[in-house]
Structures are given as C-alpha cells and as structure tokens.
PDB file of C-alpha atoms and ligand atoms in Angstrom:
ATOM      1  CA  MET F   1     -25.726  -6.476  13.554  1.00  0.00           C
ATOM      2  CA  SER F   2     -22.758  -6.490  11.160  1.00  0.00           C
ATOM      3  CA  CYS F   3     -21.013  -3.530   9.607  1.00  0.00           C
ATOM      4  CA  SER F   4     -22.949  -2.143   6.640  1.00  0.00           C
ATOM      5  CA  HIS F   5     -19.648  -1.471   4.849  1.00  0.00           C
ATOM      6  CA  SER F   6     -18.852  -5.167   4.648  1.00  0.00           C
ATOM      7  CA  VAL F   7     -20.398  -5.350   1.162  1.00  0.00           C
ATOM      8  CA  ASP F   8     -17.628  -3.287  -0.378  1.00  0.00           C
ATOM      9  CA  CYS F   9     -14.861  -3.226   2.251  1.00  0.00           C
ATOM     10  CA  PRO F  10     -11.818  -5.034   0.759  1.00  0.00           C
ATOM     11  CA  LEU F  11     -10.526  -5.945   4.217  1.00  0.00           C
ATOM     12  CA  PHE F  12     -13.780  -7.651   5.146  1.00  0.00           C
ATOM     13  CA  ALA F  13     -13.282 -10.033   2.219  1.00  0.00           C
ATOM     14  CA  GLN F  14      -9.802 -10.891   3.541  1.00  0.00           C
ATOM     15  CA  PHE F  15     -11.099 -11.423   7.080  1.00  0.00           C
ATOM     16  CA  ALA F  16     -13.812 -13.713   5.767  1.00  0.00           C
ATOM     17  CA  MET F  17     -11.476 -15.783   3.580  1.00  0.00           C
ATOM     18  CA  GLU F  18      -8.443 -16.071   5.846  1.00  0.00           C
ATOM     19  CA  PRO F  19      -9.007 -18.119   9.037  1.00  0.00           C
ATOM     20  CA  ALA F  20      -6.022 -16.458  10.734  1.00  0.00           C
ATOM     21  CA  LEU F  21      -7.801 -13.111  10.402  1.00  0.00           C
ATOM     22  CA  ALA F  22     -11.220 -14.232  11.664  1.00  0.00           C
ATOM     23  CA  VAL F  23     -10.625 -12.459  14.971  1.00  0.00           C
ATOM     24  CA  TRP F  24     -10.644  -9.118  13.157  1.00  0.00           C
ATOM     25  CA  LYS F  25     -14.042  -9.892  11.663  1.00  0.00           C
ATOM     26  CA  GLN F  26     -15.441 -10.977  15.023  1.00  0.00           C
ATOM     27  CA  HIS F  27     -14.013  -7.990  16.855  1.00  0.00           C
ATOM     28  CA  TYR F  28     -14.929  -5.258  14.366  1.00  0.00           C
ATOM     29  CA  CYS F  29     -17.108  -6.258  11.397  1.00  0.00           C
ATOM     30  CA  ASP F  30     -19.485  -8.517  13.352  1.00  0.00           C
ATOM     31  CA  GLY F  31     -18.819  -6.787  16.662  1.00  0.00           C
ATOM     32  CA  ASP F  32     -18.210  -3.167  17.534  1.00  0.00           C
ATOM     33  CA  PHE F  33     -17.854  -1.842  13.991  1.00  0.00           C
ATOM     34  CA  THR F  34     -18.511   1.745  15.098  1.00  0.00           C
ATOM     35  CA  LYS F  35     -15.005   1.675  16.611  1.00  0.00           C
ATOM     36  CA  CYS F  36     -13.416   0.648  13.286  1.00  0.00           C
ATOM     37  CA  ALA F  37     -11.258   3.445  11.858  1.00  0.00           C
ATOM     38  CA  ARG F  38     -12.220   2.400   8.336  1.00  0.00           C
ATOM     39  CA  TYR F  39     -15.918   2.545   9.178  1.00  0.00           C
ATOM     40  CA  GLN F  40     -15.548   5.987  10.726  1.00  0.00           C
ATOM     41  CA  ILE F  41     -13.785   7.416   7.664  1.00  0.00           C
ATOM     42  CA  GLY F  42     -16.264   5.720   5.337  1.00  0.00           C
ATOM     43  CA  LEU F  43     -19.149   7.401   7.191  1.00  0.00           C
ATOM     44  CA  LYS F  44     -17.721  10.793   6.259  1.00  0.00           C
ATOM     45  CA  GLY F  45     -17.814   9.798   2.606  1.00  0.00           C
ATOM     46  CA  SER F  46     -14.023   9.907   2.282  1.00  0.00           C
ATOM     47  CA  VAL F  47     -11.982   7.326   0.384  1.00  0.00           C
ATOM     48  CA  VAL F  48     -10.647   4.723   2.824  1.00  0.00           C
ATOM     49  CA  PRO F  49      -7.066   3.674   2.050  1.00  0.00           C
ATOM     50  CA  LEU F  50      -6.532  -0.058   1.839  1.00  0.00           C
ATOM     51  CA  THR F  51      -3.561   0.312   4.174  1.00  0.00           C
ATOM     52  CA  LEU F  52      -5.704   1.656   7.041  1.00  0.00           C
ATOM     53  CA  MET F  53      -6.401  -1.070   9.614  1.00  0.00           C
ATOM     54  CA  PRO F  54      -9.633  -1.175  11.661  1.00  0.00           C
ATOM     55  CA  ASN F  55      -7.666  -0.270  14.819  1.00  0.00           C
ATOM     56  CA  GLY F  56      -6.393   2.921  13.171  1.00  0.00           C
ATOM     57  CA  LYS F  57      -2.883   1.708  12.386  1.00  0.00           C
ATOM     58  CA  MET F  58      -1.569   2.519   8.956  1.00  0.00           C
ATOM     59  CA  ILE F  59       0.674   0.082   7.098  1.00  0.00           C
ATOM     60  CA  GLU F  60       3.909   1.685   6.023  1.00  0.00           C
ATOM     61  CA  ARG F  61       5.203   0.977   2.537  1.00  0.00           C
ATOM     62  CA  LYS F  62       7.497  -1.933   3.199  1.00  0.00           C
ATOM     63  CA  ALA F  63      11.091  -2.331   2.082  1.00  0.00           C
ATOM     64  CA  LYS F  64      11.663  -3.437  -1.463  1.00  0.00           C
ATOM     65  CA  THR F  65      10.340  -6.871  -2.329  1.00  0.00           C
ATOM     66  CA  LYS F  66      12.280  -9.441  -4.327  1.00  0.00           C
ATOM     67  CA  GLU F  67      10.236  -8.489  -7.401  1.00  0.00           C
ATOM     68  CA  GLU F  68      11.008  -4.795  -6.960  1.00  0.00           C
ATOM     69  CA  LEU F  69      14.712  -5.521  -6.591  1.00  0.00           C
ATOM     70  CA  GLY F  70      14.542  -7.655  -9.740  1.00  0.00           C
ATOM     71  CA  GLY F  71      12.804  -4.772 -11.473  1.00  0.00           C
ATOM     72  CA  THR F  72      15.572  -2.352 -10.485  1.00  0.00           C
ATOM     73  CA  ALA F  73      18.188  -4.730 -11.881  1.00  0.00           C
ATOM     74  CA  LEU F  74      16.221  -5.026 -15.109  1.00  0.00           C
ATOM     75  CA  PHE F  75      15.934  -1.258 -15.576  1.00  0.00           C
ATOM     76  CA  ASN F  76      19.676  -0.928 -14.906  1.00  0.00           C
ATOM     77  CA  ALA F  77      20.491  -3.572 -17.509  1.00  0.00           C
ATOM     78  CA  ILE F  78      18.228  -1.892 -20.065  1.00  0.00           C
ATOM     79  CA  LEU F  79      19.620   1.589 -19.517  1.00  0.00           C
ATOM     80  CA  LYS F  80      23.165   0.228 -19.864  1.00  0.00           C
ATOM     81  CA  GLY F  81      22.154  -1.456 -23.126  1.00  0.00           C
ATOM     82  CA  ARG F  82      22.966  -4.984 -21.894  1.00  0.00           C
ATOM     83  CA  ALA F  83      20.692  -6.910 -24.244  1.00  0.00           C
ATOM     84  CA  SER F  84      21.939 -10.407 -23.343  1.00  0.00           C
ATOM     85  CA  MET F  85      21.430  -9.723 -19.642  1.00  0.00           C
ATOM     86  CA  VAL F  86      17.888  -8.465 -20.288  1.00  0.00           C
ATOM     87  CA  LYS F  87      17.159 -11.591 -22.326  1.00  0.00           C
ATOM     88  CA  SER F  88      18.459 -13.905 -19.614  1.00  0.00           C
ATOM     89  CA  MET F  89      16.360 -12.141 -16.949  1.00  0.00           C
ATOM     90  CA  PHE F  90      13.204 -12.940 -18.854  1.00  0.00           C
ATOM     91  CA  ALA F  91      14.424 -16.468 -19.549  1.00  0.00           C
ATOM     92  CA  SER F  92      14.562 -16.943 -15.768  1.00  0.00           C
ATOM     93  CA  LYS F  93      10.820 -16.249 -15.624  1.00  0.00           C
ATOM     94  CA  MET F  94      10.787 -12.565 -14.692  1.00  0.00           C
ATOM     95  CA  SER F  95       7.412 -11.207 -15.739  1.00  0.00           C
ATOM     96  CA  SER F  96       7.481  -8.122 -17.952  1.00  0.00           C
ATOM     97  CA  VAL F  97       3.968  -7.251 -16.807  1.00  0.00           C
ATOM     98  CA  GLN F  98       4.954  -7.025 -13.157  1.00  0.00           C
ATOM     99  CA  VAL F  99       7.995  -4.795 -13.627  1.00  0.00           C
ATOM    100  CA  ILE F 100       7.090  -1.132 -13.446  1.00  0.00           C
ATOM    101  CA  SER F 101       9.102   1.829 -12.187  1.00  0.00           C
ATOM    102  CA  SER F 102       7.867   4.196  -9.476  1.00  0.00           C
ATOM    103  CA  ASP F 103       6.341   6.581 -12.069  1.00  0.00           C
ATOM    104  CA  GLY F 104       4.573   3.735 -13.853  1.00  0.00           C
ATOM    105  CA  SER F 105       7.129   3.512 -16.672  1.00  0.00           C
ATOM    106  CA  THR F 106       7.654   0.105 -18.233  1.00  0.00           C
ATOM    107  CA  PRO F 107      10.917  -1.611 -19.257  1.00  0.00           C
ATOM    108  CA  LEU F 108       9.852  -0.972 -22.863  1.00  0.00           C
ATOM    109  CA  MET F 109       9.743   2.779 -22.237  1.00  0.00           C
ATOM    110  CA  ALA F 110      13.238   2.577 -20.715  1.00  0.00           C
ATOM    111  CA  ALA F 111      14.582   0.712 -23.759  1.00  0.00           C
ATOM    112  CA  VAL F 112      12.953   3.187 -26.135  1.00  0.00           C
ATOM    113  CA  SER F 113      14.322   6.153 -24.201  1.00  0.00           C
ATOM    114  CA  ILE F 114      17.866   5.082 -25.166  1.00  0.00           C
ATOM    115  CA  GLY F 115      16.839   3.979 -28.675  1.00  0.00           C
ATOM    116  CA  ASN F 116      17.985   0.379 -28.208  1.00  0.00           C
ATOM    117  CA  LEU F 117      16.098  -1.514 -30.901  1.00  0.00           C
ATOM    118  CA  GLU F 118      17.492  -4.915 -29.921  1.00  0.00           C
ATOM    119  CA  ILE F 119      16.157  -4.585 -26.372  1.00  0.00           C
ATOM    120  CA  VAL F 120      12.872  -3.169 -27.647  1.00  0.00           C
ATOM    121  CA  ASN F 121      12.388  -6.360 -29.669  1.00  0.00           C
ATOM    122  CA  ILE F 122      13.341  -8.560 -26.689  1.00  0.00           C
ATOM    123  CA  LEU F 123      10.810  -6.787 -24.486  1.00  0.00           C
ATOM    124  CA  LEU F 124       7.997  -6.957 -27.024  1.00  0.00           C
ATOM    125  CA  GLU F 125       8.685 -10.664 -27.392  1.00  0.00           C
ATOM    126  CA  ALA F 126       8.693 -11.057 -23.595  1.00  0.00           C
ATOM    127  CA  GLY F 127       5.178  -9.605 -23.424  1.00  0.00           C
ATOM    128  CA  CYS F 128       5.832  -5.994 -22.466  1.00  0.00           C
ATOM    129  CA  ASN F 129       2.609  -4.244 -23.458  1.00  0.00           C
ATOM    130  CA  PRO F 130       3.289  -1.159 -25.670  1.00  0.00           C
ATOM    131  CA  PHE F 131      -0.155   0.284 -24.903  1.00  0.00           C
ATOM    132  CA  LYS F 132       0.700   0.669 -21.217  1.00  0.00           C
ATOM    133  CA  THR F 133       0.962   4.313 -20.146  1.00  0.00           C
ATOM    134  CA  ASN F 134       2.903   5.748 -17.227  1.00  0.00           C
ATOM    135  CA  ASP F 135       1.587   8.164 -14.598  1.00  0.00           C
ATOM    136  CA  ASN F 136       1.906  11.000 -17.122  1.00  0.00           C
ATOM    137  CA  ASN F 137      -0.217   9.162 -19.683  1.00  0.00           C
ATOM    138  CA  ILE F 138       2.761   8.546 -21.964  1.00  0.00           C
ATOM    139  CA  ASN F 139       3.229   5.221 -23.752  1.00  0.00           C
ATOM    140  CA  ALA F 140       6.375   3.708 -25.287  1.00  0.00           C
ATOM    141  CA  LEU F 141       5.528   4.955 -28.798  1.00  0.00           C
ATOM    142  CA  MET F 142       5.244   8.527 -27.545  1.00  0.00           C
ATOM    143  CA  VAL F 143       8.624   8.172 -25.810  1.00  0.00           C
ATOM    144  CA  ALA F 144      10.211   6.952 -29.048  1.00  0.00           C
ATOM    145  CA  GLU F 145       8.735   9.831 -31.026  1.00  0.00           C
ATOM    146  CA  LYS F 146       9.677  12.403 -28.409  1.00  0.00           C
ATOM    147  CA  LYS F 147      13.255  11.110 -28.194  1.00  0.00           C
ATOM    148  CA  ASN F 148      13.426  10.947 -31.979  1.00  0.00           C
ATOM    149  CA  PHE F 149      14.137   7.233 -32.419  1.00  0.00           C
ATOM    150  CA  PRO F 150      12.101   6.546 -35.598  1.00  0.00           C
ATOM    151  CA  ASP F 151      13.254   2.910 -35.938  1.00  0.00           C
ATOM    152  CA  CYS F 152      12.030   2.075 -32.421  1.00  0.00           C
ATOM    153  CA  ALA F 153       8.811   4.033 -33.047  1.00  0.00           C
ATOM    154  CA  GLN F 154       8.141   2.086 -36.257  1.00  0.00           C
ATOM    155  CA  VAL F 155       8.669  -1.321 -34.621  1.00  0.00           C
ATOM    156  CA  ILE F 156       6.359  -0.435 -31.740  1.00  0.00           C
ATOM    157  CA  LYS F 157       3.748   1.028 -34.079  1.00  0.00           C
ATOM    158  CA  ASN F 158       3.750  -2.136 -36.196  1.00  0.00           C
ATOM    159  CA  PHE F 159       3.452  -4.279 -33.061  1.00  0.00           C
ATOM    160  CA  MET F 160       0.515  -2.207 -31.761  1.00  0.00           C
ATOM    161  CA  GLU F 161      -1.293  -2.436 -35.090  1.00  0.00           C
ATOM    162  CA  ALA F 162      -0.743  -6.201 -35.175  1.00  0.00           C
ATOM    163  CA  ASN F 163      -1.911  -6.676 -31.564  1.00  0.00           C
ATOM    164  CA  PRO F 164      -4.812  -4.238 -30.939  1.00  0.00           C
ATOM    165  CA  GLU F 165      -6.292  -6.575 -28.300  1.00  0.00           C
ATOM    166  CA  LEU F 166      -3.443  -5.642 -25.946  1.00  0.00           C
ATOM    167  CA  LYS F 167      -4.908  -2.161 -25.524  1.00  0.00           C
ATOM    168  CA  GLY F 168      -7.624  -3.292 -23.110  1.00  0.00           C
ATOM    169  CA  GLN F 169      -5.238  -5.508 -21.182  1.00  0.00           C
ATOM    170  CA  ALA F 170      -2.800  -2.665 -20.482  1.00  0.00           C
ATOM    171  CA  THR F 171      -4.731  -0.918 -17.705  1.00  0.00           C
ATOM    172  CA  GLU F 172      -6.477  -4.034 -16.450  1.00  0.00           C
ATOM    173  CA  ALA F 173      -3.243  -5.964 -15.819  1.00  0.00           C
ATOM    174  CA  THR F 174      -1.570  -3.127 -13.957  1.00  0.00           C
ATOM    175  CA  ASN F 175      -4.528  -2.369 -11.749  1.00  0.00           C
ATOM    176  CA  ASN F 176      -4.988  -6.000 -10.778  1.00  0.00           C
ATOM    177  CA  ILE F 177      -1.344  -6.483  -9.904  1.00  0.00           C
ATOM    178  CA  GLU F 178      -1.178  -3.318  -7.828  1.00  0.00           C
ATOM    179  CA  VAL F 179      -4.262  -4.221  -5.831  1.00  0.00           C
ATOM    180  CA  GLU F 180      -3.235  -7.868  -5.405  1.00  0.00           C
ATOM    181  CA  ASP F 181       0.225  -6.890  -4.206  1.00  0.00           C
ATOM    182  CA  GLU F 182      -1.186  -4.394  -1.765  1.00  0.00           C
ATOM    183  CA  ILE F 183      -3.705  -6.931  -0.448  1.00  0.00           C
ATOM    184  CA  LYS F 184      -0.907  -9.482   0.101  1.00  0.00           C
ATOM    185  CA  GLY F 185       1.055  -6.891   2.095  1.00  0.00           C
ATOM    186  CA  VAL F 186      -1.996  -5.989   4.162  1.00  0.00           C
ATOM    187  CA  VAL F 187      -2.815  -9.615   4.962  1.00  0.00           C
ATOM    188  CA  SER F 188       0.716 -10.474   6.091  1.00  0.00           C
ATOM    189  CA  PHE F 189       0.787  -7.330   8.255  1.00  0.00           C
ATOM    190  CA  LEU F 190      -2.589  -8.089   9.811  1.00  0.00           C
ATOM    191  CA  LYS F 191      -1.437 -11.524  10.872  1.00  0.00           C
ATOM    192  CA  LYS F 192       1.247  -9.888  13.015  1.00  0.00           C
ATOM    193  CA  LEU F 193      -0.940  -7.147  14.454  1.00  0.00           C
ATOM    194  CA  ASN F 194      -2.981  -7.361  17.647  1.00  0.00           C
ATOM    195  CA  PRO F 195      -6.565  -6.369  16.760  1.00  0.00           C
ATOM    196  CA  PHE F 196      -7.270  -5.338  20.338  1.00  0.00           C
ATOM    197  CA  SER F 197      -4.528  -2.705  20.601  1.00  0.00           C
ATOM    198  CA  ARG F 198      -4.813   0.827  19.277  1.00  0.00           C
TER     199      ARG F 198
HETATM  200  S1  SF4 H   1     -13.070  -3.591   8.454  1.00  0.00           S
HETATM  201 FE1  SF4 H   1     -14.250  -1.961   9.366  1.00  0.00          FE
HETATM  202  S2  SF4 H   1     -15.271  -0.959   7.632  1.00  0.00           S
HETATM  203 FE2  SF4 H   1     -14.525  -2.941   6.924  1.00  0.00          FE
HETATM  204  S3  SF4 H   1     -16.315  -4.265   7.193  1.00  0.00           S
HETATM  205 FE3  SF4 H   1     -15.036  -4.456   9.012  1.00  0.00          FE
HETATM  206  S4  SF4 H   1     -15.885  -2.989  10.466  1.00  0.00           S
HETATM  207 FE4  SF4 H   1     -16.653  -2.469   8.467  1.00  0.00          FE
END
C-alpha cells in the first residue's frame, strides 16, 4: 500500500518525476510511509513545510543564489539613483519579476521610495508589475503617495489604468516563482542526502 498523502504531497511529485530520487519513493511513499516525518506531521493536521524531508531532516535556507546576488546589486543601483546601470542590468536579461527583496518589496517600490522618475519608467518598461504588493500589502503607488512623490504616483497610476490585466498576474507570478525556486532547492538537496539515514 502506498502513502495516502501522495495525492497532494509536493515531494511525492518530485520523487515520481526525477529518476535520481526514485529511491525515496520506494523507501517511503511506496514502502514504510508511516516512518516518513512528513506523513507523521500531516496526520496531525499540521501544515508540512516543503523543506522537511521524509527522514526528518530540514533543509536550511541556502546561501545567496546568483539571482539573489543580482537582485541585491539591482536594489543598490536603484537606491543610489544609477539609472544607466539599472537599464544595463535589464538589458543583460535580468528578470524584473524574479527580483524581490526579503520583505517582498519590488525594484519599482525601491525606485519610488527615492522619487526617481527615470528609474520608475525603466522598471515599468522592463515589466516590473505595479500591482505587486509586499509583505505589508503595500504596492508601489502607495509608496509613492506615502513618500509624497506625486509625479511618480501619477506615472504608476496611469500605467495601472492602462494595464489592468497585470493585477491578476501580480500574485500568481510571485507565488509560482517562490514555489519553483524552493522545489529546485529541495530536489538538489535530496540528491545529496542518504534516504536511509536519520
Ligand atoms: S514523502 Fe512522505 S508524506 Fe509525501 S507521499 Fe511520500 S511518504 Fe507520503
């Protein structure tokens, strides 16, 4: 008998798709699933973190990735008002959607917070979604209004009115990227881990 949680367990999907992880599926999901730490927590009705492995090991947040380092450089350039540098970072294929600070703030919010209209326009052109909110439910327009930068607020307002379809994409894009990134980290960690050790 297989684990009843396999229908909604995100790790099961990875084990099933990735041949290098098949041993995890055999050992836990199709084997002794009652010993799986994820299964045990799930039985109690608690939320099971994606970073919890069946053998009870927890994945630590890894050191900064290349993308995160690129994001830090971008935020620095914005806050120093270096418009040409910001432009060249996007020209070298940095994705505005993937760059988010630790509190969920976007590059657009950073540009607005210093009232730099030139960078605001660069970021809107690069695809930075003005509907995106940070962890405090604040979007770039609210930042502009709060910081009293009416020219930035007007440009963002006009852009939002002209592109209402971006509203739905704002949360969807972020959630997908976060989950995909976390899954990638989990899979690469699992490949190095011995499923038989606790
Ligand atoms: S990883 Fe654990 S909870 Fe998920 S399907 Fe396998 S045995 Fe079940």
